[in-house]
Coordinates of C-alpha atoms in Angstrom, one line a residue:
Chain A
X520 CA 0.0 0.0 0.0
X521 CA 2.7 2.0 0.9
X522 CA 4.7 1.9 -2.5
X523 CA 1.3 2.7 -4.6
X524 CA 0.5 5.8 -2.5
X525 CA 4.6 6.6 -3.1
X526 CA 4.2 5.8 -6.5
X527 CA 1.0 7.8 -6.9
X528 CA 2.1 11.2 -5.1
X529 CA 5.5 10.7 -7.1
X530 CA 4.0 9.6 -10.6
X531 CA 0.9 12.1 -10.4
X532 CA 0.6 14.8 -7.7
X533 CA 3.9 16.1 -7.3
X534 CA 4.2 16.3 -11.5
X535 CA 0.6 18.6 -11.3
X536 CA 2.1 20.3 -8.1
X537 CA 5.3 21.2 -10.6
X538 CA 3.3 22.3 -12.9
X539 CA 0.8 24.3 -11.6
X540 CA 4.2 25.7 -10.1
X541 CA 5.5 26.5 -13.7
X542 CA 2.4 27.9 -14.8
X543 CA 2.4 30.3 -12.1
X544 CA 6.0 31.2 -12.5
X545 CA 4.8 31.5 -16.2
X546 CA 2.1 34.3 -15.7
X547 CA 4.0 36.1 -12.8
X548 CA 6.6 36.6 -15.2
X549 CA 4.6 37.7 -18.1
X550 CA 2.5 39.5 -15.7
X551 CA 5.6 41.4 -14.2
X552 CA 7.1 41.9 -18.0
X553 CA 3.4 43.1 -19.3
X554 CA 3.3 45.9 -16.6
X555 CA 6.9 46.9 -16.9
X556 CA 6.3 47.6 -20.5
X557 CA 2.6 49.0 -19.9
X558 CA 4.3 52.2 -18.6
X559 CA 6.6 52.6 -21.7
X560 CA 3.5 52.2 -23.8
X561 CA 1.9 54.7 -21.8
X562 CA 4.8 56.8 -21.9
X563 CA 5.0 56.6 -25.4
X564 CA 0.7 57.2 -25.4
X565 CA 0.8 60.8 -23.3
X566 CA 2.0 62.9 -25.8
X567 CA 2.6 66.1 -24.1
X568 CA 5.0 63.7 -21.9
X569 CA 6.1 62.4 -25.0
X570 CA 6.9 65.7 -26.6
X571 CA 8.8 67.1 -23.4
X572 CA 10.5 64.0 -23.4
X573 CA 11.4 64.5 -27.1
X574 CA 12.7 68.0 -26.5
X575 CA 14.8 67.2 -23.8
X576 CA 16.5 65.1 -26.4
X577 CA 16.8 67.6 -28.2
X578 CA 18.1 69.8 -25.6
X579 CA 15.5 71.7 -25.9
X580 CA 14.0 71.1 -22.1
X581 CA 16.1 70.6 -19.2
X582 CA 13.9 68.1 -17.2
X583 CA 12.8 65.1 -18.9
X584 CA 10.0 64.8 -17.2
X585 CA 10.4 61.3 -16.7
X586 CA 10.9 60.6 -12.6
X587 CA 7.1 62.7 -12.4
X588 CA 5.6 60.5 -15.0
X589 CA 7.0 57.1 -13.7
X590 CA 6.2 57.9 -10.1
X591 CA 2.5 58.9 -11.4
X592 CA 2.2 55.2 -12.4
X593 CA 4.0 53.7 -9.4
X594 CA 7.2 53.1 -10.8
X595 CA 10.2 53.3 -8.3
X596 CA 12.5 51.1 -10.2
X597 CA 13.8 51.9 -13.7
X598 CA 16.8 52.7 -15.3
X599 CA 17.3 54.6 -19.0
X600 CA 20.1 54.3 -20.9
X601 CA 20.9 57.7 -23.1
X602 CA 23.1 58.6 -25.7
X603 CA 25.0 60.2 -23.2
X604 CA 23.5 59.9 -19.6
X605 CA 21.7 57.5 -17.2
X606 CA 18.7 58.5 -15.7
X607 CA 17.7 56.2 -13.3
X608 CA 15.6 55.5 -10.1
X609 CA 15.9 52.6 -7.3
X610 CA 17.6 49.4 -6.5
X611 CA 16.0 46.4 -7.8
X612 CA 17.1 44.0 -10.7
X613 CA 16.4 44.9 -13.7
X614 CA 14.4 42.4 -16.2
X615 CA 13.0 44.1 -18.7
X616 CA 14.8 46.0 -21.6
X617 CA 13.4 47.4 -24.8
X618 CA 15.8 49.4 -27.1
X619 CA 13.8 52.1 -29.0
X620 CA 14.6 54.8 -31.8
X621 CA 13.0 57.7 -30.1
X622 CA 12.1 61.0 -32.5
X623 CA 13.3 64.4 -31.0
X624 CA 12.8 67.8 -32.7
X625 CA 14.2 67.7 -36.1
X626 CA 17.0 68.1 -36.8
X627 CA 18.3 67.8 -40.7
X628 CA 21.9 65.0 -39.4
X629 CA 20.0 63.5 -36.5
X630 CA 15.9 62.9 -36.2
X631 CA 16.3 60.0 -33.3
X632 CA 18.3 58.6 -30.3
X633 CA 18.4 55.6 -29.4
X634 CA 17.0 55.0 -25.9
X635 CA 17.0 51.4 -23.9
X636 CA 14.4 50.8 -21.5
X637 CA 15.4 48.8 -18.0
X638 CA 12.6 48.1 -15.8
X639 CA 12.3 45.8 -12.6
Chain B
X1118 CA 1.0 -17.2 -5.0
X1119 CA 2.2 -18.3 -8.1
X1120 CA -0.8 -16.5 -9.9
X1121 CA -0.2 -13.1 -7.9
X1122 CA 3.3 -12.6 -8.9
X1123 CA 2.7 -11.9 -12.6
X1124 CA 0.6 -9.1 -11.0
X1125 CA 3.2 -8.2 -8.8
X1126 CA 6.0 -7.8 -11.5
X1127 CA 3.2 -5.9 -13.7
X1128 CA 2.3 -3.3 -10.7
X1129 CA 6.0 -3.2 -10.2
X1130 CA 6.7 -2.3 -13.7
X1131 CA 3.5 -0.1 -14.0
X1132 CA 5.0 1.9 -10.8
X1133 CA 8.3 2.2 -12.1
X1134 CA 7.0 3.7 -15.3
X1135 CA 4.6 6.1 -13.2
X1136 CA 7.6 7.4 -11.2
X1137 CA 9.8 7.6 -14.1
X1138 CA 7.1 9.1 -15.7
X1139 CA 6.8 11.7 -13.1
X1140 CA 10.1 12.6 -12.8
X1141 CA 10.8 13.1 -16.4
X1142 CA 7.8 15.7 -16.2
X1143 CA 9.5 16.6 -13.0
X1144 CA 12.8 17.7 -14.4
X1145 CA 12.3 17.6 -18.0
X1146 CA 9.8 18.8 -20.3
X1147 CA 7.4 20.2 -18.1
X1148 CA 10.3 22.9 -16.7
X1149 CA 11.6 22.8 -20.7
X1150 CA 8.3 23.6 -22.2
X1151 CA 7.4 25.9 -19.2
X1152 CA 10.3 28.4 -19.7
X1153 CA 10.0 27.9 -23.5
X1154 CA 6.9 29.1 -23.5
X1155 CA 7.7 31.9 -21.2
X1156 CA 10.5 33.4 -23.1
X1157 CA 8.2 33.3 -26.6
X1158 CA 5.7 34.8 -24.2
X1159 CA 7.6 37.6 -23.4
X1160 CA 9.4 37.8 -27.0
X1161 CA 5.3 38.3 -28.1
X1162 CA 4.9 41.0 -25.2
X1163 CA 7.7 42.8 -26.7
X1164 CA 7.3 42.4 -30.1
X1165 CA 3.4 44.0 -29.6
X1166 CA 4.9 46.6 -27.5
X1167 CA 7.5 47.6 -29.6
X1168 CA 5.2 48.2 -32.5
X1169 CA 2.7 49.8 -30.4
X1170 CA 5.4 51.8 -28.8
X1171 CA 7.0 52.3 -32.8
X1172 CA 3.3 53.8 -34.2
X1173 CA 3.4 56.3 -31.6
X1174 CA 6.7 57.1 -31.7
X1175 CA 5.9 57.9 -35.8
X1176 CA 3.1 59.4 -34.5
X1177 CA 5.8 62.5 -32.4
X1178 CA 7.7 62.3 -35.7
X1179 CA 5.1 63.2 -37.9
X1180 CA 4.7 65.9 -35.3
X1181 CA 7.9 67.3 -35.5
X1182 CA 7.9 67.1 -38.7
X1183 CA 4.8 69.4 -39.3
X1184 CA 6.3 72.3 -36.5
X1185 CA 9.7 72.4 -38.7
X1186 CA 7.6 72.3 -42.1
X1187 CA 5.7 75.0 -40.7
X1188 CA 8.3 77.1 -39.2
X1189 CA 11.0 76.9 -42.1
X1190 CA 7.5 77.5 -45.0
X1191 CA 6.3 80.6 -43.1
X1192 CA 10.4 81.7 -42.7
X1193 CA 10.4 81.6 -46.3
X1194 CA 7.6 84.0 -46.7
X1195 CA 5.2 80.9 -47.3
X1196 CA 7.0 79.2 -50.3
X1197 CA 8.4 76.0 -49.9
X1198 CA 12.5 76.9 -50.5
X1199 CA 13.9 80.0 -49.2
X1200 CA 13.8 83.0 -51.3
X1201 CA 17.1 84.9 -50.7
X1202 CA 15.3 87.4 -48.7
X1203 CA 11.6 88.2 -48.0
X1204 CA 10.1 87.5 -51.0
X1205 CA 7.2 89.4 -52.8
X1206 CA 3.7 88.1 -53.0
X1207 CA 2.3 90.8 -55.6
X1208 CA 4.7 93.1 -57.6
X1209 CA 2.6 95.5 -59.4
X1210 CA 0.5 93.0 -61.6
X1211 CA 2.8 89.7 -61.3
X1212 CA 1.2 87.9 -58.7
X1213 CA 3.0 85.4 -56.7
X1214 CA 1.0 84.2 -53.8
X1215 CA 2.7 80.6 -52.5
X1216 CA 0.2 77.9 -51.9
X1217 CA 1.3 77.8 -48.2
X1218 CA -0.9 74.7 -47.1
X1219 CA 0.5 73.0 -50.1
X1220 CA 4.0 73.6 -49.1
X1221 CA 3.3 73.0 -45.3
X1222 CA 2.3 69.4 -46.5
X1223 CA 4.6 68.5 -48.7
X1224 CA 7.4 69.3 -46.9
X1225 CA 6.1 67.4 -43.6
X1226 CA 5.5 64.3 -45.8
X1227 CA 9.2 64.5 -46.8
X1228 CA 10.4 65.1 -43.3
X1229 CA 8.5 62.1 -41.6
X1230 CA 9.8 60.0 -44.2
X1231 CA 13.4 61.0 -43.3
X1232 CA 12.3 60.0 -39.6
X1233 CA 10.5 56.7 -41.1
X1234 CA 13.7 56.0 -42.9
X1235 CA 16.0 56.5 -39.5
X1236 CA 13.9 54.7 -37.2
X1237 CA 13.6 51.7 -39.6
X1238 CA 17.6 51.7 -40.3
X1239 CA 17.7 51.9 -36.0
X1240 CA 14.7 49.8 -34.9
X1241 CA 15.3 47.0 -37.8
X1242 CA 11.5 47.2 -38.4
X1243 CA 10.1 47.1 -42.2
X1244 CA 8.4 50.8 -42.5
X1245 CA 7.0 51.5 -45.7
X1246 CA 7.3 55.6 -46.6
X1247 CA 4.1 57.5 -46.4
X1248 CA 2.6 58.5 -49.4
X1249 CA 0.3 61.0 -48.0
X1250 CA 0.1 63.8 -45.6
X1251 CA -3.4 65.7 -45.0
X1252 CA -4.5 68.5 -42.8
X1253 CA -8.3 68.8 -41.6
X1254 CA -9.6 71.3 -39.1
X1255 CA -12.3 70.4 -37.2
X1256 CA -13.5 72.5 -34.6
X1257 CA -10.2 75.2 -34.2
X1258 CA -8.1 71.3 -34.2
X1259 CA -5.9 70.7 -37.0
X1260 CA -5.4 66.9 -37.6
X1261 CA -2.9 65.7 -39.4
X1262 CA -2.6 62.6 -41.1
X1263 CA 0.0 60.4 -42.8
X1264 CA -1.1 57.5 -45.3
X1265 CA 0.5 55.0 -46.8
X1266 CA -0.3 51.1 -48.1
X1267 CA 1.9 49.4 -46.5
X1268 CA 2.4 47.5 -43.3
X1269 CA 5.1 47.8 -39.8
X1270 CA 6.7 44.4 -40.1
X1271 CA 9.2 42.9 -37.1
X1272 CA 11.8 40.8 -38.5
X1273 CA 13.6 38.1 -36.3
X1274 CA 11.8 34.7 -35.5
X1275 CA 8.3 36.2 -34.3
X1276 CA 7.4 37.9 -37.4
X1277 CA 3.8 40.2 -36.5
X1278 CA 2.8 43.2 -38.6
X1279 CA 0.2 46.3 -37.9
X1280 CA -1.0 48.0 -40.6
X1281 CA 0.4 51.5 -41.6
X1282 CA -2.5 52.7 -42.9
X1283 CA -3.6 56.8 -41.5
X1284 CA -0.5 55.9 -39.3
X1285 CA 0.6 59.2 -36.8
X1286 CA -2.6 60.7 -36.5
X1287 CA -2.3 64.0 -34.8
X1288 CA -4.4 66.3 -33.0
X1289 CA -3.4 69.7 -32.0
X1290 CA -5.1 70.8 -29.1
X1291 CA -4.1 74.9 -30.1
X1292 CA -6.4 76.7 -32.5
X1293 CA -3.3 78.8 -33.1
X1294 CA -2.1 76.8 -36.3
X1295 CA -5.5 77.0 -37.8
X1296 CA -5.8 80.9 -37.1
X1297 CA -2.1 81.1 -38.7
X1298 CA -3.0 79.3 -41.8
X1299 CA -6.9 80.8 -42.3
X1300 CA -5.5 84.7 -41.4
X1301 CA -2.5 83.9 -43.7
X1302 CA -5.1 82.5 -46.9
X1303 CA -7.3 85.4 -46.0
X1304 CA -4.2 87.7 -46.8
X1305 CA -3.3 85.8 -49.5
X1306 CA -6.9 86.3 -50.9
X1307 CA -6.9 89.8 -50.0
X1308 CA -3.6 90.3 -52.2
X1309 CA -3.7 88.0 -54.9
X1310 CA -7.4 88.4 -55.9
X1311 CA -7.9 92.4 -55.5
X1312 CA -4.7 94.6 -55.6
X1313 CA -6.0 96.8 -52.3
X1314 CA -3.0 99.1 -52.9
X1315 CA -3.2 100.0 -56.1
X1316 CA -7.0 100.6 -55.7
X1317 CA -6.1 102.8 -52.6
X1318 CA -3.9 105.0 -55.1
X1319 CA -7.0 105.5 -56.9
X1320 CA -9.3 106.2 -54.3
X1321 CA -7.0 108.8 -53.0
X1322 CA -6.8 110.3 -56.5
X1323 CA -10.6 110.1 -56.8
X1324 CA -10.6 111.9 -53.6
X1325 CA -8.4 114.5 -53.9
X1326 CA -9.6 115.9 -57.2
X1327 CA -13.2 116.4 -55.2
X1328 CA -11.5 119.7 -54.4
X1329 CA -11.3 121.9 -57.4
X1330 CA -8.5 123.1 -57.0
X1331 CA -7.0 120.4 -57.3
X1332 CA -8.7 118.7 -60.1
X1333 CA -8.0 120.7 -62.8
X1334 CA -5.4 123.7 -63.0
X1335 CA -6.0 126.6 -65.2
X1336 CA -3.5 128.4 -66.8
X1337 CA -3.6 131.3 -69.5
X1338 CA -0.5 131.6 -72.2
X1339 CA 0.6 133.3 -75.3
X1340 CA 1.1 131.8 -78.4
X1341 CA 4.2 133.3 -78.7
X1342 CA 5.5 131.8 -75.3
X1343 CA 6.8 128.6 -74.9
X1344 CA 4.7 125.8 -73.3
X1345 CA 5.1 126.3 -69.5
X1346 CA 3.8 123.3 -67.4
X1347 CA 2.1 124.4 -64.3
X1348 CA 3.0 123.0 -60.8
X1349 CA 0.6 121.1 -59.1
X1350 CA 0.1 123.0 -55.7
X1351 CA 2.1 121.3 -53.1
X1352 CA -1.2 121.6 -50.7
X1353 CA -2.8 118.9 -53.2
X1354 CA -0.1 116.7 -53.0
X1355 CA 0.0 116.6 -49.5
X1356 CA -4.1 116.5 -49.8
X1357 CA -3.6 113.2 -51.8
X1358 CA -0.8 111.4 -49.1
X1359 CA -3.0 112.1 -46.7
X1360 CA -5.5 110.0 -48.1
X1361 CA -3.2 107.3 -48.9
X1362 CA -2.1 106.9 -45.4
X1363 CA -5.7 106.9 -44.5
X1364 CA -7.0 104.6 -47.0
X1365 CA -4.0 102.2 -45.6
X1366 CA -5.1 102.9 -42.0
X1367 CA -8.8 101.7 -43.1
X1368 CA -7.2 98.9 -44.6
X1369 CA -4.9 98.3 -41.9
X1370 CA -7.9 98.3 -39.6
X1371 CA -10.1 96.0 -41.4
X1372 CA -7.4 93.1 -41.7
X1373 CA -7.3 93.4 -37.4
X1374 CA -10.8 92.4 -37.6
X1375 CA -10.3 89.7 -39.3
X1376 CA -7.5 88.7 -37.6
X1377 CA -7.8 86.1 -34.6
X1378 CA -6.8 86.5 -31.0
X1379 CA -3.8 84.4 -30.9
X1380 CA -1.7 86.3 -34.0
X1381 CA -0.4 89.9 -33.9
X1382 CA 0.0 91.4 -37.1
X1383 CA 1.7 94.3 -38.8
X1384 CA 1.7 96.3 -41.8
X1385 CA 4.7 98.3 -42.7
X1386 CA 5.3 100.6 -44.7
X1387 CA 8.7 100.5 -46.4
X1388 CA 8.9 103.2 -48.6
X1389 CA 6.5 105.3 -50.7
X1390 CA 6.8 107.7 -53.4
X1391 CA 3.8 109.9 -55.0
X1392 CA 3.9 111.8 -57.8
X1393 CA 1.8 113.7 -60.2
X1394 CA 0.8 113.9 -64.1
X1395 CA -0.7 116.6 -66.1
X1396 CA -2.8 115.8 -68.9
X1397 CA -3.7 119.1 -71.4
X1398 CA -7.7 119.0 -71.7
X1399 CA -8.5 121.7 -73.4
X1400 CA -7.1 124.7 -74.9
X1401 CA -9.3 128.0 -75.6
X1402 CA -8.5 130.5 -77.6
X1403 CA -9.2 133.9 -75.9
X1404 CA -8.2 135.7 -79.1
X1405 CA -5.5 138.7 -79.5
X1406 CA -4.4 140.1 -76.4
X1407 CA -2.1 142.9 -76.0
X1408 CA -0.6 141.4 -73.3
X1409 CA 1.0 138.9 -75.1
X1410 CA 2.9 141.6 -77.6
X1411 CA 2.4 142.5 -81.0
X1412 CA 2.5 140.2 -83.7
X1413 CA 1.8 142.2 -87.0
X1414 CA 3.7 145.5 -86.7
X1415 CA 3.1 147.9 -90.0
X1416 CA 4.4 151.7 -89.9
X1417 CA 5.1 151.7 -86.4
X1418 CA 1.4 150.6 -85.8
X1419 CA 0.6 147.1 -84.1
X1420 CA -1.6 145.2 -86.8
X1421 CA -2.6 142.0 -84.9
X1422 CA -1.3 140.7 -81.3
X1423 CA -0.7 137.7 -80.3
X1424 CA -3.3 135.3 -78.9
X1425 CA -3.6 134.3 -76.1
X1426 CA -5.0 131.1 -74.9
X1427 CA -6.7 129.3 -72.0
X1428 CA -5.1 126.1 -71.2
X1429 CA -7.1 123.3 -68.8
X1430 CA -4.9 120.5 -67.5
X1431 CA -6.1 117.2 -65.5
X1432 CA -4.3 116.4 -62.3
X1433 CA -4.0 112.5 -62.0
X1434 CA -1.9 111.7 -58.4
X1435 CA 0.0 108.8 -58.8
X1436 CA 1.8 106.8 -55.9
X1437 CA 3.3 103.5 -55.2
X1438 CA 4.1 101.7 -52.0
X1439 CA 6.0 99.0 -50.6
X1440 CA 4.4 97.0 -47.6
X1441 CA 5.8 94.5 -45.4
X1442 CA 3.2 92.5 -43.8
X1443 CA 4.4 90.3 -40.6
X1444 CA 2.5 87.7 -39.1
X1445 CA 3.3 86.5 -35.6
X1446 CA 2.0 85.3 -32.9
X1447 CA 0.4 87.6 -30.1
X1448 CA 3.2 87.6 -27.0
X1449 CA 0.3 87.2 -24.2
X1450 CA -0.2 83.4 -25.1
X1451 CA 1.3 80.7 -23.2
X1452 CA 5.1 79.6 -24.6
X1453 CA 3.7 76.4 -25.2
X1454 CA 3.0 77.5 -29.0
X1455 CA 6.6 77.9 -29.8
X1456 CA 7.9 75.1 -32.1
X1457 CA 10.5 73.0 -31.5
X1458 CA 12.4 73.3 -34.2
X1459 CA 16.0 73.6 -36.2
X1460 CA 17.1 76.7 -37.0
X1461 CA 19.5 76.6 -39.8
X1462 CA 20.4 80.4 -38.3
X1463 CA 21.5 79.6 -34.8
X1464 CA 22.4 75.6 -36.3
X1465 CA 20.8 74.2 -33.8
X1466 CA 17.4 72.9 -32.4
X1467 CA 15.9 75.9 -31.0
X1468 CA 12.3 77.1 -29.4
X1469 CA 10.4 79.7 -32.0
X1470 CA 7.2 81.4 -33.1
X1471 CA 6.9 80.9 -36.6
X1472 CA 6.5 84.8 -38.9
X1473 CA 5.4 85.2 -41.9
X1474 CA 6.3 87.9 -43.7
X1475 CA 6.1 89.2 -47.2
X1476 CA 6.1 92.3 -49.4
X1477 CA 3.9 93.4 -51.7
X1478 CA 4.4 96.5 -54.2
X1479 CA 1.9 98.3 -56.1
X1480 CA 0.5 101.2 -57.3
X1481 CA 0.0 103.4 -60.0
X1482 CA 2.9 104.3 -60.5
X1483 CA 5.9 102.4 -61.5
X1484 CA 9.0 102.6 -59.0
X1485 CA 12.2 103.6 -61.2

């Protein structure tokens, strides 16, 4: 009796137990990833933030605006990787990264910079 | 016992299989497929995030590409490539009035396809170019929109597509670009279609020669003198400026009313010249007159004097005028109206109010 109820929590429940494991593991992730890059898409969706953004690319505003907008959603952990500066904001690991030509004023040798995206 | 222990080996075996079976879920393909399907998960995520993120991205551009469109066409007095100096949009009868919308939109639709072009080479996405760039205004909002057939493609090994159909949609939420471009075709209108300043010269010559005296001047000579022009008196000359300047003021003043809130506008005169023309109307012969000396003399005794004769002359006033007309925005609205934008003066990106300005020259009479 013994070795069939082994057997049987070793052949079926701990396999389902795995895998319920993996599944959650599965949607936390995506879960975590989808709301990382939700605030990017919203970012990228406010476009007066957008355009201050844009100009401070262009050198054209001296705040990015950034910090306000991220803290505005809740995000305390991200880091952005400029041309030529960081701007970043807590202490967590970073997951996430998307690399995106961003548009600044024009400008006839140079229309976009290159911005990556790190968030928790 | 000898029957149970064919059952025995078979539970045995089945067991084994159950637990091998487990365990190679356990370890193997269920923690394989598991991440697998997590990392194409999140590959998806950002492959539909990047595109999202990519449209709107085209959408800023086609944004920045209608501010420097708009600030470098109204820079060069409306026309599409710069004039070497404010350039004229009526010179006497040759009519030049730049199709400024025309102008404004083609030169955003090549500008956003210079950004398409960049943020394909950098993004590695398949961008079509737009084909099409069209303004609307609805309700003081100018929407823009670029068009084109084509669709924004990923490569890599998740290939996923979103159509680039009226891609960058735009809404302004200033009624100061709509006020620029409707004040600046009413102008156009105003200039191309009646020449106000010539007809102003007119009017003022209508006007001035109400008062006889200086309509038509009178003048008696001899035959036997040589023709002398009269002057026109210098009070009718001055009579006749005067109602230049105030034909131009009424002019002036009926452009503010149709001018909106936002924009400041100013007319200029540059420099102005009138002048005058005689025209001999009539000539009367008021027969001999001793004034005018004898012109028969016999035996010491004057036979017949000259004549002497009653000239008419029409005064027509003539004048011509340059005007520089400037178009700006009015300085008591927020600085959110000024355009990003690269100056090719100051060779960098810069903040500014877009002006418009242009000349025009007419009258009735031609400027040496």
């Amino acid at each position: 009796m013994g070795i069939v109820a082994t057997s049987v929590i070793l052949g079926i429940l701990m396999p389902l137990l795995l895998l319920k494991y993996h599944i959650d593991i599965r949607i936390k992730y995506n879960f975590e990833h989808r709301k990382s890059t939700l605030f990017l898409v919203s970012l990228f969706n406010n476009q007066p933030q957008r355009e201050k953004f844009g100009n401070y690319l262009g050198n054209l505003e001296s705040d990015s605006g950034l910090t306000e907008f991220f803290k505005k959603y809740g995000v305390t952990c991200y880091k952005i990787s400029l041309p030529n500066e960081e701007i970043s904001e807590g202490n967590c690991e970073l997951k996430t990264k998307i690399t995106i030509p961003v548009a600044k004023p024009f400008n006839p040798d140079k229309k976009t910079e290159s911005v990556t995206w790190w968030f928790e | 016992m000898k029957g149970i222990a064919p059952v025995i080996i078979v539970a045995i075996i089945a067991i084994g299989a159950l637990v091998g079976w487990g365990l190679y879920l356990q370890f193997g393909l269920v923690e394989e497929s598991s991440y697998e399907r997590l990392f194409r998960d999140l590959e998806l995520v950002n492959v539909e995030n990047t595109l999202y993120i990519i449209r709107e991205d085209l959408s800023q551009a086609l944004l920045y590409s209608f501010y420097q469109a708009f600030f470098e066409v109204f820079s060069n007095s409306g026309f599409e490539n710069s004039q070497n100096g404010i350039a004229f949009w009526r010179d006497y009868n040759k009519v030049n009035t730049p199709p400024i919308v025309e102008n404004i939109n083609s030169r955003t639709l090549q500008y956003f396809n210079e950004y398409k072009e960049e943020i394909r080479d950098k993004s590695g996405l398949e961008l079509p170019p737009s084909e099409k760039v069209s303004f609307n205004l609805a309700e003081n909002l100018l929407v823009i929109n670029a068009t084109s057939n084509g669709f924004i493609t990923t490569s890599g090994d998740i290939q996923a597509k979103i159509p680039d159909v009226e891609l960058g949609t735009k809404v302004f939420s200033s009624n100061f670009y709509s006020d620029f471009l409707s004040f600046s075709n009413y102008l156009s209108d105003e200039i191309s279609k009646k020449d106000k300043l010539k007809k102003i010269f007119y009017e003022a010559n209508e006007s001035t020669k109400r008062k006889p005296e200086c309509n038509v001047i009178s003048i008696e000579r001899c035959e036997n003198e040589n023709p002398n022009i009269p002057q026109v008196p210098q009070e009718c000359l001055d009579l006749f400026k005067n109602y230049v300047h105030d034909y131009l003021d009424d002019w002036n003043k009926n452009l503010r009313k149709h001018l909106p809130k936002t924009l400041k506008f100013s007319l200029e005169i540059k420099n102005e010249r009138t002048d005058s023309r005689l025209s001999l109307i009539s000539s009367t012969d008021l027969g001999e007159s001793k004034d005018c000396g004898c012109k028969v003399l016999e035996n010491e005794e004057c036979k017949e004097y000259y004549h002497k004769y009653e000239e008419k002359y029409d005064i027509e006033y003539l004048g011509y005028a340059k005007l520089l007309f400037k178009v700006s925005k009015a300085s008591n609205i927020p600085l959110k109206d000024a355009l990003p934008v690269f100056s090719s003066k100051d060779g960098k990106n810069v903040k500014k109010f877009p002006q418009l300005m242009f000349y025009i020259r007419s009258g009735t009479l031609r400027a040496s």
